[in-house]
Amino acid sequence: MEKLSDFISGIIEGRDPDLYGHHQRIGKIAMLFAQHIGCSAEDSELLAIGARIHDIGKLSINEHILNKPTQLTATEFSLIRQHTEIGERLLAPLKLDVRIAEIVRFHHENYDGSGYPQGLAGEEIPFLSRVVRVLDSLDALTSNRPYHPRVSCDEALCVMQRDSHVYDPFLLESCCEMMNKHLIEV
Ligand SMILES: [Fe+2]
């Protein structure tokens, strides 16, 4: 399973160079975080795999849109939003654990119900998907992207606390705690 997730994340990063290293980093942080919040060994493994392949649906999105350095139009944004459902469909033939499929489908759902694809809220969003929502934001903010330069880990956590309504409050708090405790720089 680990080789499969290495393979998939290599392909995603090959198409979208701005994501280089993103999947390895988020996989590592996911393992640490799982330990920090006391996940079972099984959930930790599923989380690490799901965290690394959560953006697989981006393989089906036009690369000019994915790598566009300027603001996306509403149409382009709605195409990018489809990567969650496309990813779930791409993985379906592999019949992976349902919790991995849920990470892929629901990693952009927001705790306050403002996310996509379904607008689920609170605990309607599967637990591991809520975890990836937090870790994905942390990693995105601390990485250079075409539309924003990276910020420090402390700044990223401040930004996330300002937008706290989109994250599971327990998970956001636990993430801040872990980053402070281990003084991790992502
Ligand atoms: Fe995504």
CSV table of C-alpha atoms and ligand atoms in Angstrom, one decimal:
chain,number,residue,atom,x,y,z
A,1,MET,CA,0.0,0.0,0.0
A,2,GLU,CA,2.9,2.4,0.8
A,3,LYS,CA,4.5,1.7,-2.6
A,4,LEU,CA,1.1,2.4,-4.2
A,5,SER,CA,0.8,5.8,-2.4
A,6,ASP,CA,4.4,6.6,-3.4
A,7,PHE,CA,3.6,5.8,-7.0
A,8,ILE,CA,0.4,7.9,-7.0
A,9,SER,CA,1.9,10.9,-5.3
A,10,GLY,CA,4.9,10.8,-7.7
A,11,ILE,CA,2.6,11.0,-10.7
A,12,ILE,CA,0.6,13.9,-9.1
A,13,GLU,CA,3.7,15.9,-8.3
A,14,GLY,CA,5.1,15.2,-11.8
A,15,ARG,CA,2.1,17.0,-13.3
A,16,ASP,CA,2.0,19.8,-10.8
A,17,PRO,CA,5.5,20.7,-9.8
A,18,ASP,CA,4.3,23.2,-7.2
A,19,LEU,CA,3.2,20.2,-5.2
A,20,TYR,CA,6.8,18.7,-5.1
A,21,GLY,CA,7.4,17.2,-1.7
A,22,HIS,CA,3.9,18.1,-0.5
A,23,HIS,CA,2.7,14.5,-0.3
A,24,GLN,CA,5.8,13.2,1.4
A,25,ARG,CA,5.7,16.0,4.0
A,26,ILE,CA,2.0,15.7,4.7
A,27,GLY,CA,2.4,11.9,5.0
A,28,LYS,CA,5.1,12.4,7.6
A,29,ILE,CA,3.1,15.0,9.5
A,30,ALA,CA,0.0,12.8,9.4
A,31,MET,CA,1.9,10.0,11.1
A,32,LEU,CA,3.1,12.3,13.9
A,33,PHE,CA,-0.3,13.9,14.2
A,34,ALA,CA,-2.0,10.5,14.4
A,35,GLN,CA,0.4,9.6,17.3
A,36,HIS,CA,-0.3,12.9,19.0
A,37,ILE,CA,-4.1,12.5,19.0
A,38,GLY,CA,-3.9,8.8,19.9
A,39,CYS,CA,-5.2,7.2,16.7
A,40,SER,CA,-5.2,3.4,16.4
A,41,ALA,CA,-2.4,1.8,14.3
A,42,GLU,CA,-4.9,1.1,11.6
A,43,ASP,CA,-6.3,4.6,11.4
A,44,SER,CA,-2.7,6.0,11.5
A,45,GLU,CA,-1.8,3.9,8.5
A,46,LEU,CA,-4.9,4.8,6.5
A,47,LEU,CA,-4.4,8.5,7.4
A,48,ALA,CA,-0.8,8.5,6.1
A,49,ILE,CA,-1.8,6.9,2.9
A,50,GLY,CA,-4.9,9.0,2.4
A,51,ALA,CA,-3.0,12.2,3.2
A,52,ARG,CA,-0.5,11.3,0.5
A,53,ILE,CA,-2.9,10.6,-2.3
A,54,HIS,CA,-5.8,12.9,-1.4
A,55,ASP,CA,-5.3,15.1,-4.5
A,56,ILE,CA,-5.2,12.2,-7.0
A,57,GLY,CA,-8.2,13.7,-8.8
A,58,LYS,CA,-6.0,16.6,-9.9
A,59,LEU,CA,-4.6,14.2,-12.5
A,60,SER,CA,-7.8,14.8,-14.5
A,61,ILE,CA,-7.7,18.6,-14.3
A,62,ASN,CA,-6.2,20.6,-17.1
A,63,GLU,CA,-2.7,21.6,-16.1
A,64,HIS,CA,-3.0,25.1,-17.4
A,65,ILE,CA,-5.7,25.6,-14.8
A,66,LEU,CA,-3.8,23.8,-12.1
A,67,ASN,CA,-0.7,25.9,-12.7
A,68,LYS,CA,-2.4,29.2,-13.5
A,69,PRO,CA,-0.4,31.9,-11.7
A,70,THR,CA,-3.3,34.4,-11.7
A,71,GLN,CA,-6.7,34.3,-10.1
A,72,LEU,CA,-9.0,31.6,-11.3
A,73,THR,CA,-12.3,32.4,-13.0
A,74,ALA,CA,-15.5,31.0,-11.4
A,75,THR,CA,-15.6,28.3,-14.1
A,76,GLU,CA,-12.0,27.3,-13.5
A,77,PHE,CA,-12.5,27.2,-9.8
A,78,SER,CA,-15.6,24.9,-10.2
A,79,LEU,CA,-13.5,22.6,-12.4
A,80,ILE,CA,-10.8,22.4,-9.8
A,81,ARG,CA,-13.4,21.6,-7.1
A,82,GLN,CA,-14.3,18.5,-9.1
A,83,HIS,CA,-11.0,16.9,-8.1
A,84,THR,CA,-12.4,15.4,-4.9
A,85,GLU,CA,-15.1,13.4,-6.7
A,86,ILE,CA,-12.9,12.6,-9.6
A,87,GLY,CA,-10.3,11.3,-7.2
A,88,GLU,CA,-12.8,9.0,-5.5
A,89,ARG,CA,-13.9,7.6,-8.9
A,90,LEU,CA,-10.3,7.0,-10.0
A,91,LEU,CA,-9.5,5.0,-6.9
A,92,ALA,CA,-12.8,3.0,-6.9
A,93,PRO,CA,-11.4,0.0,-9.0
A,94,LEU,CA,-8.6,-0.5,-6.4
A,95,LYS,CA,-11.3,-1.2,-3.7
A,96,LEU,CA,-9.2,0.5,-1.0
A,97,ASP,CA,-10.5,0.9,2.5
A,98,VAL,CA,-13.6,3.2,2.5
A,99,ARG,CA,-11.8,5.6,4.9
A,100,ILE,CA,-9.2,6.3,2.2
A,101,ALA,CA,-11.9,7.0,-0.4
A,102,GLU,CA,-13.6,9.3,2.2
A,103,ILE,CA,-10.3,11.3,2.7
A,104,VAL,CA,-10.1,11.8,-1.1
A,105,ARG,CA,-13.8,12.8,-1.4
A,106,PHE,CA,-14.2,14.9,1.7
A,107,HIS,CA,-10.8,16.6,2.3
A,108,HIS,CA,-12.3,20.0,1.2
A,109,GLU,CA,-15.4,19.9,3.4
A,110,ASN,CA,-15.4,22.6,6.1
A,111,TYR,CA,-16.5,22.1,9.7
A,112,ASP,CA,-19.1,25.0,9.3
A,113,GLY,CA,-20.6,23.4,6.2
A,114,SER,CA,-19.1,25.8,3.7
A,115,GLY,CA,-16.9,23.3,1.9
A,116,TYR,CA,-17.3,20.9,-1.0
A,117,PRO,CA,-18.3,18.6,-2.6
A,118,GLN,CA,-21.4,18.1,-0.4
A,119,GLY,CA,-21.3,20.9,2.1
A,120,LEU,CA,-21.2,18.4,5.1
A,121,ALA,CA,-20.7,20.0,8.5
A,122,GLY,CA,-19.2,19.0,11.9
A,123,GLU,CA,-19.1,15.4,12.6
A,124,GLU,CA,-21.0,14.5,9.4
A,125,ILE,CA,-17.5,14.9,7.8
A,126,PRO,CA,-15.6,11.6,8.3
A,127,PHE,CA,-12.9,12.0,11.1
A,128,LEU,CA,-9.8,11.3,8.9
A,129,SER,CA,-11.1,13.7,6.3
A,130,ARG,CA,-11.3,16.4,9.0
A,131,VAL,CA,-7.7,15.6,9.9
A,132,VAL,CA,-6.5,16.0,6.3
A,133,ARG,CA,-8.4,19.3,6.0
A,134,VAL,CA,-6.2,20.7,8.8
A,135,LEU,CA,-2.9,19.2,7.7
A,136,ASP,CA,-3.4,20.1,4.0
A,137,SER,CA,-4.0,23.7,4.9
A,138,LEU,CA,-0.9,23.8,7.1
A,139,ASP,CA,1.2,22.4,4.4
A,140,ALA,CA,-0.3,24.5,1.6
A,141,LEU,CA,0.3,27.7,3.6
A,142,THR,CA,3.9,26.8,4.4
A,143,SER,CA,4.7,26.0,0.7
A,144,ASN,CA,5.3,28.3,-2.2
A,145,ARG,CA,2.4,28.2,-4.7
A,146,PRO,CA,1.8,30.1,-7.9
A,147,TYR,CA,-0.8,32.3,-6.1
A,148,HIS,CA,1.0,32.8,-2.8
A,149,PRO,CA,4.5,32.7,-1.2
A,150,ARG,CA,5.1,30.4,1.7
A,151,VAL,CA,4.7,31.7,5.3
A,152,SER,CA,6.3,30.4,8.5
A,153,CYS,CA,4.7,27.7,10.5
A,154,ASP,CA,3.6,30.1,13.2
A,155,GLU,CA,2.1,32.5,10.7
A,156,ALA,CA,0.3,29.6,9.0
A,157,LEU,CA,-1.2,28.5,12.4
A,158,CYS,CA,-2.4,32.1,13.0
A,159,VAL,CA,-4.0,32.2,9.6
A,160,MET,CA,-5.8,29.0,10.3
A,161,GLN,CA,-6.9,30.2,13.7
A,162,ARG,CA,-8.4,33.3,12.0
A,163,ASP,CA,-10.3,30.9,9.7
A,164,SER,CA,-11.0,28.4,12.6
A,165,HIS,CA,-14.7,27.9,11.6
A,166,VAL,CA,-13.6,25.7,8.7
A,167,TYR,CA,-11.7,23.2,10.9
A,168,ASP,CA,-12.6,20.7,13.6
A,169,PRO,CA,-11.8,22.8,16.7
A,170,PHE,CA,-10.3,19.8,18.6
A,171,LEU,CA,-8.1,19.0,15.6
A,172,LEU,CA,-7.0,22.6,15.0
A,173,GLU,CA,-6.1,22.9,18.7
A,174,SER,CA,-4.2,19.6,18.7
A,175,CYS,CA,-2.3,20.6,15.6
A,176,CYS,CA,-1.2,23.9,17.2
A,177,GLU,CA,-0.2,21.9,20.3
A,178,MET,CA,1.8,19.4,18.3
A,179,MET,CA,3.6,22.0,16.3
A,180,ASN,CA,4.5,23.9,19.5
A,181,LYS,CA,5.5,20.9,21.4
A,182,HIS,CA,7.8,19.4,18.8
A,183,LEU,CA,8.7,22.8,17.3
A,184,ILE,CA,8.2,21.3,13.9
A,185,GLU,CA,9.0,23.4,10.9
A,186,VAL,CA,7.2,22.0,7.9
B,1,FE,FE,-7.4,19.0,-2.7
